[in-house]
Amino acid sequence: MALQMGVTIYLGSLLGEWLDVKFNNTNQLYYKIATLLAVFLAMYVVIRQVLNITNKND
């Protein structure tokens, strides 16, 4: 789970970096937004996985 979370956040930051370069954005707005969204997405996925694991044990 930790590796999956790290990869998701890393890919989100790469996407934001690419968008900043593509649209010539100097304040790294796309980088910040994409990284933050990737963090929330990674947390959501991990929470869902944990809930699925705990529900299977009941």
mmCIF file with all atom_site columns, N, CA and C in Angstrom:
data_model
loop_
_atom_site.group_PDB
_atom_site.id
_atom_site.type_symbol
_atom_site.label_atom_id
_atom_site.label_alt_id
_atom_site.label_comp_id
_atom_site.label_asym_id
_atom_site.label_entity_id
_atom_site.label_seq_id
_atom_site.pdbx_PDB_ins_code
_atom_site.Cartn_x
_atom_site.Cartn_y
_atom_site.Cartn_z
_atom_site.occupancy
_atom_site.B_iso_or_equiv
_atom_site.pdbx_formal_charge
_atom_site.auth_seq_id
_atom_site.auth_comp_id
_atom_site.auth_asym_id
_atom_site.auth_atom_id
_atom_site.pdbx_PDB_model_num
ATOM 1   N N  . MET A 1 1  ? 0.813   -1.194  0.000   1.00 0.00 ? 1  MET A N  1
ATOM 2   C CA . MET A 1 1  ? 0.000   0.000   0.000   1.00 0.00 ? 1  MET A CA 1
ATOM 3   C C  . MET A 1 1  ? 0.856   1.259   0.000   1.00 0.00 ? 1  MET A C  1
ATOM 4   N N  . ALA A 1 2  ? 1.926   1.241   0.758   1.00 0.00 ? 2  ALA A N  1
ATOM 5   C CA . ALA A 1 2  ? 2.781   2.430   0.834   1.00 0.00 ? 2  ALA A CA 1
ATOM 6   C C  . ALA A 1 2  ? 3.434   2.719   -0.512  1.00 0.00 ? 2  ALA A C  1
ATOM 7   N N  . LEU A 1 3  ? 3.874   1.680   -1.185  1.00 0.00 ? 3  LEU A N  1
ATOM 8   C CA . LEU A 1 3  ? 4.499   1.866   -2.495  1.00 0.00 ? 3  LEU A CA 1
ATOM 9   C C  . LEU A 1 3  ? 3.484   2.414   -3.498  1.00 0.00 ? 3  LEU A C  1
ATOM 10  N N  . GLN A 1 4  ? 2.289   1.886   -3.466  1.00 0.00 ? 4  GLN A N  1
ATOM 11  C CA . GLN A 1 4  ? 1.233   2.358   -4.362  1.00 0.00 ? 4  GLN A CA 1
ATOM 12  C C  . GLN A 1 4  ? 0.923   3.834   -4.094  1.00 0.00 ? 4  GLN A C  1
ATOM 13  N N  . MET A 1 5  ? 0.879   4.211   -2.834  1.00 0.00 ? 5  MET A N  1
ATOM 14  C CA . MET A 1 5  ? 0.609   5.596   -2.472  1.00 0.00 ? 5  MET A CA 1
ATOM 15  C C  . MET A 1 5  ? 1.733   6.509   -2.974  1.00 0.00 ? 5  MET A C  1
ATOM 16  N N  . GLY A 1 6  ? 2.965   6.075   -2.785  1.00 0.00 ? 6  GLY A N  1
ATOM 17  C CA . GLY A 1 6  ? 4.109   6.860   -3.239  1.00 0.00 ? 6  GLY A CA 1
ATOM 18  C C  . GLY A 1 6  ? 4.143   7.023   -4.745  1.00 0.00 ? 6  GLY A C  1
ATOM 19  N N  . VAL A 1 7  ? 3.847   5.954   -5.457  1.00 0.00 ? 7  VAL A N  1
ATOM 20  C CA . VAL A 1 7  ? 3.847   6.011   -6.924  1.00 0.00 ? 7  VAL A CA 1
ATOM 21  C C  . VAL A 1 7  ? 2.739   6.935   -7.425  1.00 0.00 ? 7  VAL A C  1
ATOM 22  N N  . THR A 1 8  ? 1.576   6.878   -6.808  1.00 0.00 ? 8  THR A N  1
ATOM 23  C CA . THR A 1 8  ? 0.470   7.745   -7.210  1.00 0.00 ? 8  THR A CA 1
ATOM 24  C C  . THR A 1 8  ? 0.834   9.214   -7.033  1.00 0.00 ? 8  THR A C  1
ATOM 25  N N  . ILE A 1 9  ? 1.419   9.542   -5.896  1.00 0.00 ? 9  ILE A N  1
ATOM 26  C CA . ILE A 1 9  ? 1.807   10.928  -5.634  1.00 0.00 ? 9  ILE A CA 1
ATOM 27  C C  . ILE A 1 9  ? 2.915   11.360  -6.587  1.00 0.00 ? 9  ILE A C  1
ATOM 28  N N  . TYR A 1 10 ? 3.868   10.483  -6.830  1.00 0.00 ? 10 TYR A N  1
ATOM 29  C CA . TYR A 1 10 ? 4.967   10.802  -7.745  1.00 0.00 ? 10 TYR A CA 1
ATOM 30  C C  . TYR A 1 10 ? 4.449   11.059  -9.157  1.00 0.00 ? 10 TYR A C  1
ATOM 31  N N  . LEU A 1 11 ? 3.547   10.200  -9.627  1.00 0.00 ? 11 LEU A N  1
ATOM 32  C CA . LEU A 1 11 ? 2.992   10.384  -10.970 1.00 0.00 ? 11 LEU A CA 1
ATOM 33  C C  . LEU A 1 11 ? 2.165   11.668  -11.063 1.00 0.00 ? 11 LEU A C  1
ATOM 34  N N  . GLY A 1 12 ? 1.462   11.993  -9.989  1.00 0.00 ? 12 GLY A N  1
ATOM 35  C CA . GLY A 1 12 ? 0.716   13.252  -9.968  1.00 0.00 ? 12 GLY A CA 1
ATOM 36  C C  . GLY A 1 12 ? 1.630   14.455  -10.052 1.00 0.00 ? 12 GLY A C  1
ATOM 37  N N  . SER A 1 13 ? 2.756   14.385  -9.353  1.00 0.00 ? 13 SER A N  1
ATOM 38  C CA . SER A 1 13 ? 3.701   15.503  -9.414  1.00 0.00 ? 13 SER A CA 1
ATOM 39  C C  . SER A 1 13 ? 4.345   15.603  -10.794 1.00 0.00 ? 13 SER A C  1
ATOM 40  N N  . LEU A 1 14 ? 4.621   14.459  -11.415 1.00 0.00 ? 14 LEU A N  1
ATOM 41  C CA . LEU A 1 14 ? 5.163   14.487  -12.779 1.00 0.00 ? 14 LEU A CA 1
ATOM 42  C C  . LEU A 1 14 ? 4.161   15.100  -13.754 1.00 0.00 ? 14 LEU A C  1
ATOM 43  N N  . LEU A 1 15 ? 2.898   14.751  -13.604 1.00 0.00 ? 15 LEU A N  1
ATOM 44  C CA . LEU A 1 15 ? 1.858   15.322  -14.456 1.00 0.00 ? 15 LEU A CA 1
ATOM 45  C C  . LEU A 1 15 ? 1.794   16.835  -14.280 1.00 0.00 ? 15 LEU A C  1
ATOM 46  N N  . GLY A 1 16 ? 1.820   17.293  -13.040 1.00 0.00 ? 16 GLY A N  1
ATOM 47  C CA . GLY A 1 16 ? 1.782   18.730  -12.788 1.00 0.00 ? 16 GLY A CA 1
ATOM 48  C C  . GLY A 1 16 ? 2.990   19.445  -13.351 1.00 0.00 ? 16 GLY A C  1
ATOM 49  N N  . GLU A 1 17 ? 4.145   18.826  -13.218 1.00 0.00 ? 17 GLU A N  1
ATOM 50  C CA . GLU A 1 17 ? 5.371   19.409  -13.770 1.00 0.00 ? 17 GLU A CA 1
ATOM 51  C C  . GLU A 1 17 ? 5.273   19.514  -15.295 1.00 0.00 ? 17 GLU A C  1
ATOM 52  N N  . TRP A 1 18 ? 4.775   18.462  -15.931 1.00 0.00 ? 18 TRP A N  1
ATOM 53  C CA . TRP A 1 18 ? 4.621   18.452  -17.384 1.00 0.00 ? 18 TRP A CA 1
ATOM 54  C C  . TRP A 1 18 ? 3.640   19.534  -17.834 1.00 0.00 ? 18 TRP A C  1
ATOM 55  N N  . LEU A 1 19 ? 2.537   19.689  -17.100 1.00 0.00 ? 19 LEU A N  1
ATOM 56  C CA . LEU A 1 19 ? 1.558   20.718  -17.447 1.00 0.00 ? 19 LEU A CA 1
ATOM 57  C C  . LEU A 1 19 ? 2.144   22.119  -17.301 1.00 0.00 ? 19 LEU A C  1
ATOM 58  N N  . ASP A 1 20 ? 2.940   22.334  -16.251 1.00 0.00 ? 20 ASP A N  1
ATOM 59  C CA . ASP A 1 20 ? 3.579   23.638  -16.073 1.00 0.00 ? 20 ASP A CA 1
ATOM 60  C C  . ASP A 1 20 ? 4.504   23.969  -17.233 1.00 0.00 ? 20 ASP A C  1
ATOM 61  N N  . VAL A 1 21 ? 5.253   22.983  -17.703 1.00 0.00 ? 21 VAL A N  1
ATOM 62  C CA . VAL A 1 21 ? 6.156   23.216  -18.833 1.00 0.00 ? 21 VAL A CA 1
ATOM 63  C C  . VAL A 1 21 ? 5.353   23.424  -20.118 1.00 0.00 ? 21 VAL A C  1
ATOM 64  N N  . LYS A 1 22 ? 4.335   22.600  -20.317 1.00 0.00 ? 22 LYS A N  1
ATOM 65  C CA . LYS A 1 22 ? 3.540   22.673  -21.552 1.00 0.00 ? 22 LYS A CA 1
ATOM 66  C C  . LYS A 1 22 ? 2.840   24.022  -21.693 1.00 0.00 ? 22 LYS A C  1
ATOM 67  N N  . PHE A 1 23 ? 2.290   24.531  -20.607 1.00 0.00 ? 23 PHE A N  1
ATOM 68  C CA . PHE A 1 23 ? 1.549   25.789  -20.654 1.00 0.00 ? 23 PHE A CA 1
ATOM 69  C C  . PHE A 1 23 ? 2.375   26.981  -20.173 1.00 0.00 ? 23 PHE A C  1
ATOM 70  N N  . ASN A 1 24 ? 3.681   26.794  -20.028 1.00 0.00 ? 24 ASN A N  1
ATOM 71  C CA . ASN A 1 24 ? 4.618   27.853  -19.664 1.00 0.00 ? 24 ASN A CA 1
ATOM 72  C C  . ASN A 1 24 ? 4.173   28.597  -18.403 1.00 0.00 ? 24 ASN A C  1
ATOM 73  N N  . ASN A 1 25 ? 3.883   27.842  -17.361 1.00 0.00 ? 25 ASN A N  1
ATOM 74  C CA . ASN A 1 25 ? 3.427   28.396  -16.094 1.00 0.00 ? 25 ASN A CA 1
ATOM 75  C C  . ASN A 1 25 ? 4.622   28.514  -15.156 1.00 0.00 ? 25 ASN A C  1
ATOM 76  N N  . THR A 1 26 ? 4.969   29.719  -14.748 1.00 0.00 ? 26 THR A N  1
ATOM 77  C CA . THR A 1 26 ? 6.178   29.920  -13.944 1.00 0.00 ? 26 THR A CA 1
ATOM 78  C C  . THR A 1 26 ? 5.950   29.778  -12.446 1.00 0.00 ? 26 THR A C  1
ATOM 79  N N  . ASN A 1 27 ? 4.707   29.850  -11.977 1.00 0.00 ? 27 ASN A N  1
ATOM 80  C CA . ASN A 1 27 ? 4.474   29.762  -10.534 1.00 0.00 ? 27 ASN A CA 1
ATOM 81  C C  . ASN A 1 27 ? 4.142   28.345  -10.059 1.00 0.00 ? 27 ASN A C  1
ATOM 82  N N  . GLN A 1 28 ? 4.295   27.356  -10.901 1.00 0.00 ? 28 GLN A N  1
ATOM 83  C CA . GLN A 1 28 ? 4.094   25.932  -10.591 1.00 0.00 ? 28 GLN A CA 1
ATOM 84  C C  . GLN A 1 28 ? 2.696   25.626  -10.051 1.00 0.00 ? 28 GLN A C  1
ATOM 85  N N  . LEU A 1 29 ? 1.708   26.310  -10.558 1.00 0.00 ? 29 LEU A N  1
ATOM 86  C CA . LEU A 1 29 ? 0.344   26.099  -10.091 1.00 0.00 ? 29 LEU A CA 1
ATOM 87  C C  . LEU A 1 29 ? -0.156  24.700  -10.424 1.00 0.00 ? 29 LEU A C  1
ATOM 88  N N  . TYR A 1 30 ? 0.083   24.232  -11.642 1.00 0.00 ? 30 TYR A N  1
ATOM 89  C CA . TYR A 1 30 ? -0.357  22.891  -12.033 1.00 0.00 ? 30 TYR A CA 1
ATOM 90  C C  . TYR A 1 30 ? 0.352   21.818  -11.211 1.00 0.00 ? 30 TYR A C  1
ATOM 91  N N  . TYR A 1 31 ? 1.615   22.035  -10.922 1.00 0.00 ? 31 TYR A N  1
ATOM 92  C CA . TYR A 1 31 ? 2.381   21.087  -10.102 1.00 0.00 ? 31 TYR A CA 1
ATOM 93  C C  . TYR A 1 31 ? 1.745   20.954  -8.719  1.00 0.00 ? 31 TYR A C  1
ATOM 94  N N  . LYS A 1 32 ? 1.428   22.084  -8.115  1.00 0.00 ? 32 LYS A N  1
ATOM 95  C CA . LYS A 1 32 ? 0.843   22.079  -6.767  1.00 0.00 ? 32 LYS A CA 1
ATOM 96  C C  . LYS A 1 32 ? -0.534  21.427  -6.762  1.00 0.00 ? 32 LYS A C  1
ATOM 97  N N  . ILE A 1 33 ? -1.353  21.775  -7.735  1.00 0.00 ? 33 ILE A N  1
ATOM 98  C CA . ILE A 1 33 ? -2.711  21.226  -7.790  1.00 0.00 ? 33 ILE A CA 1
ATOM 99  C C  . ILE A 1 33 ? -2.684  19.725  -8.072  1.00 0.00 ? 33 ILE A C  1
ATOM 100 N N  . ALA A 1 34 ? -1.892  19.302  -9.051  1.00 0.00 ? 34 ALA A N  1
ATOM 101 C CA . ALA A 1 34 ? -1.839  17.882  -9.410  1.00 0.00 ? 34 ALA A CA 1
ATOM 102 C C  . ALA A 1 34 ? -1.267  17.047  -8.271  1.00 0.00 ? 34 ALA A C  1
ATOM 103 N N  . THR A 1 35 ? -0.259  17.568  -7.585  1.00 0.00 ? 35 THR A N  1
ATOM 104 C CA . THR A 1 35 ? 0.318   16.829  -6.461  1.00 0.00 ? 35 THR A CA 1
ATOM 105 C C  . THR A 1 35 ? -0.687  16.709  -5.324  1.00 0.00 ? 35 THR A C  1
ATOM 106 N N  . LEU A 1 36 ? -1.386  17.790  -5.025  1.00 0.00 ? 36 LEU A N  1
ATOM 107 C CA . LEU A 1 36 ? -2.384  17.756  -3.960  1.00 0.00 ? 36 LEU A CA 1
ATOM 108 C C  . LEU A 1 36 ? -3.523  16.795  -4.300  1.00 0.00 ? 36 LEU A C  1
ATOM 109 N N  . LEU A 1 37 ? -3.985  16.824  -5.541  1.00 0.00 ? 37 LEU A N  1
ATOM 110 C CA . LEU A 1 37 ? -5.031  15.885  -5.958  1.00 0.00 ? 37 LEU A CA 1
ATOM 111 C C  . LEU A 1 37 ? -4.539  14.441  -5.893  1.00 0.00 ? 37 LEU A C  1
ATOM 112 N N  . ALA A 1 38 ? -3.276  14.223  -6.241  1.00 0.00 ? 38 ALA A N  1
ATOM 113 C CA . ALA A 1 38 ? -2.709  12.874  -6.176  1.00 0.00 ? 38 ALA A CA 1
ATOM 114 C C  . ALA A 1 38 ? -2.621  12.393  -4.734  1.00 0.00 ? 38 ALA A C  1
ATOM 115 N N  . VAL A 1 39 ? -2.301  13.288  -3.808  1.00 0.00 ? 39 VAL A N  1
ATOM 116 C CA . VAL A 1 39 ? -2.259  12.917  -2.389  1.00 0.00 ? 39 VAL A CA 1
ATOM 117 C C  . VAL A 1 39 ? -3.644  12.491  -1.925  1.00 0.00 ? 39 VAL A C  1
ATOM 118 N N  . PHE A 1 40 ? -4.658  13.280  -2.260  1.00 0.00 ? 40 PHE A N  1
ATOM 119 C CA . PHE A 1 40 ? -6.021  12.923  -1.862  1.00 0.00 ? 40 PHE A CA 1
ATOM 120 C C  . PHE A 1 40 ? -6.480  11.620  -2.519  1.00 0.00 ? 40 PHE A C  1
ATOM 121 N N  . LEU A 1 41 ? -6.143  11.438  -3.781  1.00 0.00 ? 41 LEU A N  1
ATOM 122 C CA . LEU A 1 41 ? -6.490  10.198  -4.472  1.00 0.00 ? 41 LEU A CA 1
ATOM 123 C C  . LEU A 1 41 ? -5.805  9.001   -3.821  1.00 0.00 ? 41 LEU A C  1
ATOM 124 N N  . ALA A 1 42 ? -4.535  9.139   -3.497  1.00 0.00 ? 42 ALA A N  1
ATOM 125 C CA . ALA A 1 42 ? -3.795  8.045   -2.866  1.00 0.00 ? 42 ALA A CA 1
ATOM 126 C C  . ALA A 1 42 ? -4.386  7.713   -1.497  1.00 0.00 ? 42 ALA A C  1
ATOM 127 N N  . MET A 1 43 ? -4.739  8.740   -0.729  1.00 0.00 ? 43 MET A N  1
ATOM 128 C CA . MET A 1 43 ? -5.348  8.502   0.583   1.00 0.00 ? 43 MET A CA 1
ATOM 129 C C  . MET A 1 43 ? -6.695  7.802   0.434   1.00 0.00 ? 43 MET A C  1
ATOM 130 N N  . TYR A 1 44 ? -7.483  8.217   -0.541  1.00 0.00 ? 44 TYR A N  1
ATOM 131 C CA . TYR A 1 44 ? -8.786  7.604   -0.784  1.00 0.00 ? 44 TYR A CA 1
ATOM 132 C C  . TYR A 1 44 ? -8.638  6.122   -1.124  1.00 0.00 ? 44 TYR A C  1
ATOM 133 N N  . VAL A 1 45 ? -7.698  5.812   -1.996  1.00 0.00 ? 45 VAL A N  1
ATOM 134 C CA . VAL A 1 45 ? -7.487  4.422   -2.410  1.00 0.00 ? 45 VAL A CA 1
ATOM 135 C C  . VAL A 1 45 ? -7.029  3.576   -1.227  1.00 0.00 ? 45 VAL A C  1
ATOM 136 N N  . VAL A 1 46 ? -6.119  4.090   -0.422  1.00 0.00 ? 46 VAL A N  1
ATOM 137 C CA . VAL A 1 46 ? -5.625  3.335   0.731   1.00 0.00 ? 46 VAL A CA 1
ATOM 138 C C  . VAL A 1 46 ? -6.744  3.114   1.741   1.00 0.00 ? 46 VAL A C  1
ATOM 139 N N  . ILE A 1 47 ? -7.541  4.132   1.999   1.00 0.00 ? 47 ILE A N  1
ATOM 140 C CA . ILE A 1 47 ? -8.651  3.981   2.949   1.00 0.00 ? 47 ILE A CA 1
ATOM 141 C C  . ILE A 1 47 ? -9.646  2.941   2.445   1.00 0.00 ? 47 ILE A C  1
ATOM 142 N N  . ARG A 1 48 ? -9.950  2.963   1.143   1.00 0.00 ? 48 ARG A N  1
ATOM 143 C CA . ARG A 1 48 ? -10.861 1.958   0.579   1.00 0.00 ? 48 ARG A CA 1
ATOM 144 C C  . ARG A 1 48 ? -10.291 0.549   0.722   1.00 0.00 ? 48 ARG A C  1
ATOM 145 N N  . GLN A 1 49 ? -8.991  0.399   0.473   1.00 0.00 ? 49 GLN A N  1
ATOM 146 C CA . GLN A 1 49 ? -8.360  -0.913  0.596   1.00 0.00 ? 49 GLN A CA 1
ATOM 147 C C  . GLN A 1 49 ? -8.395  -1.404  2.037   1.00 0.00 ? 49 GLN A C  1
ATOM 148 N N  . VAL A 1 50 ? -8.129  -0.526  2.977   1.00 0.00 ? 50 VAL A N  1
ATOM 149 C CA . VAL A 1 50 ? -8.153  -0.910  4.392   1.00 0.00 ? 50 VAL A CA 1
ATOM 150 C C  . VAL A 1 50 ? -9.562  -1.304  4.803   1.00 0.00 ? 50 VAL A C  1
ATOM 151 N N  . LEU A 1 51 ? -10.553 -0.547  4.365   1.00 0.00 ? 51 LEU A N  1
ATOM 152 C CA . LEU A 1 51 ? -11.935 -0.901  4.691   1.00 0.00 ? 51 LEU A CA 1
ATOM 153 C C  . LEU A 1 51 ? -12.331 -2.241  4.084   1.00 0.00 ? 51 LEU A C  1
ATOM 154 N N  . ASN A 1 52 ? -11.900 -2.515  2.862   1.00 0.00 ? 52 ASN A N  1
ATOM 155 C CA . ASN A 1 52 ? -12.195 -3.806  2.235   1.00 0.00 ? 52 ASN A CA 1
ATOM 156 C C  . ASN A 1 52 ? -11.529 -4.949  2.981   1.00 0.00 ? 52 ASN A C  1
ATOM 157 N N  . ILE A 1 53 ? -10.303 -4.744  3.430   1.00 0.00 ? 53 ILE A N  1
ATOM 158 C CA . ILE A 1 53 ? -9.588  -5.783  4.178   1.00 0.00 ? 53 ILE A CA 1
ATOM 159 C C  . ILE A 1 53 ? -10.278 -6.046  5.508   1.00 0.00 ? 53 ILE A C  1
ATOM 160 N N  . THR A 1 54 ? -10.672 -4.989  6.212   1.00 0.00 ? 54 THR A N  1
ATOM 161 C CA . THR A 1 54 ? -11.309 -5.184  7.515   1.00 0.00 ? 54 THR A CA 1
ATOM 162 C C  . THR A 1 54 ? -12.702 -5.782  7.371   1.00 0.00 ? 54 THR A C  1
ATOM 163 N N  . ASN A 1 55 ? -13.420 -5.456  6.300   1.00 0.00 ? 55 ASN A N  1
ATOM 164 C CA . ASN A 1 55 ? -14.756 -6.028  6.099   1.00 0.00 ? 55 ASN A CA 1
ATOM 165 C C  . ASN A 1 55 ? -14.690 -7.505  5.726   1.00 0.00 ? 55 ASN A C  1
ATOM 166 N N  . LYS A 1 56 ? -13.632 -7.925  5.056   1.00 0.00 ? 56 LYS A N  1
ATOM 167 C CA . LYS A 1 56 ? -13.480 -9.338  4.711   1.00 0.00 ? 56 LYS A CA 1
ATOM 168 C C  . LYS A 1 56 ? -13.211 -10.186 5.949   1.00 0.00 ? 56 LYS A C  1
ATOM 169 N N  . ASN A 1 57 ? -12.601 -9.583  6.954   1.00 0.00 ? 57 ASN A N  1
ATOM 170 C CA . ASN A 1 57 ? -12.276 -10.320 8.171   1.00 0.00 ? 57 ASN A CA 1
ATOM 171 C C  . ASN A 1 57 ? -13.472 -10.460 9.101   1.00 0.00 ? 57 ASN A C  1
ATOM 172 N N  . ASP A 1 58 ? -14.538 -9.733  8.860   1.00 0.00 ? 58 ASP A N  1
ATOM 173 C CA . ASP A 1 58 ? -15.720 -9.815  9.740   1.00 0.00 ? 58 ASP A CA 1
ATOM 174 C C  . ASP A 1 58 ? -16.608 -10.972 9.399   1.00 0.00 ? 58 ASP A C  1
#
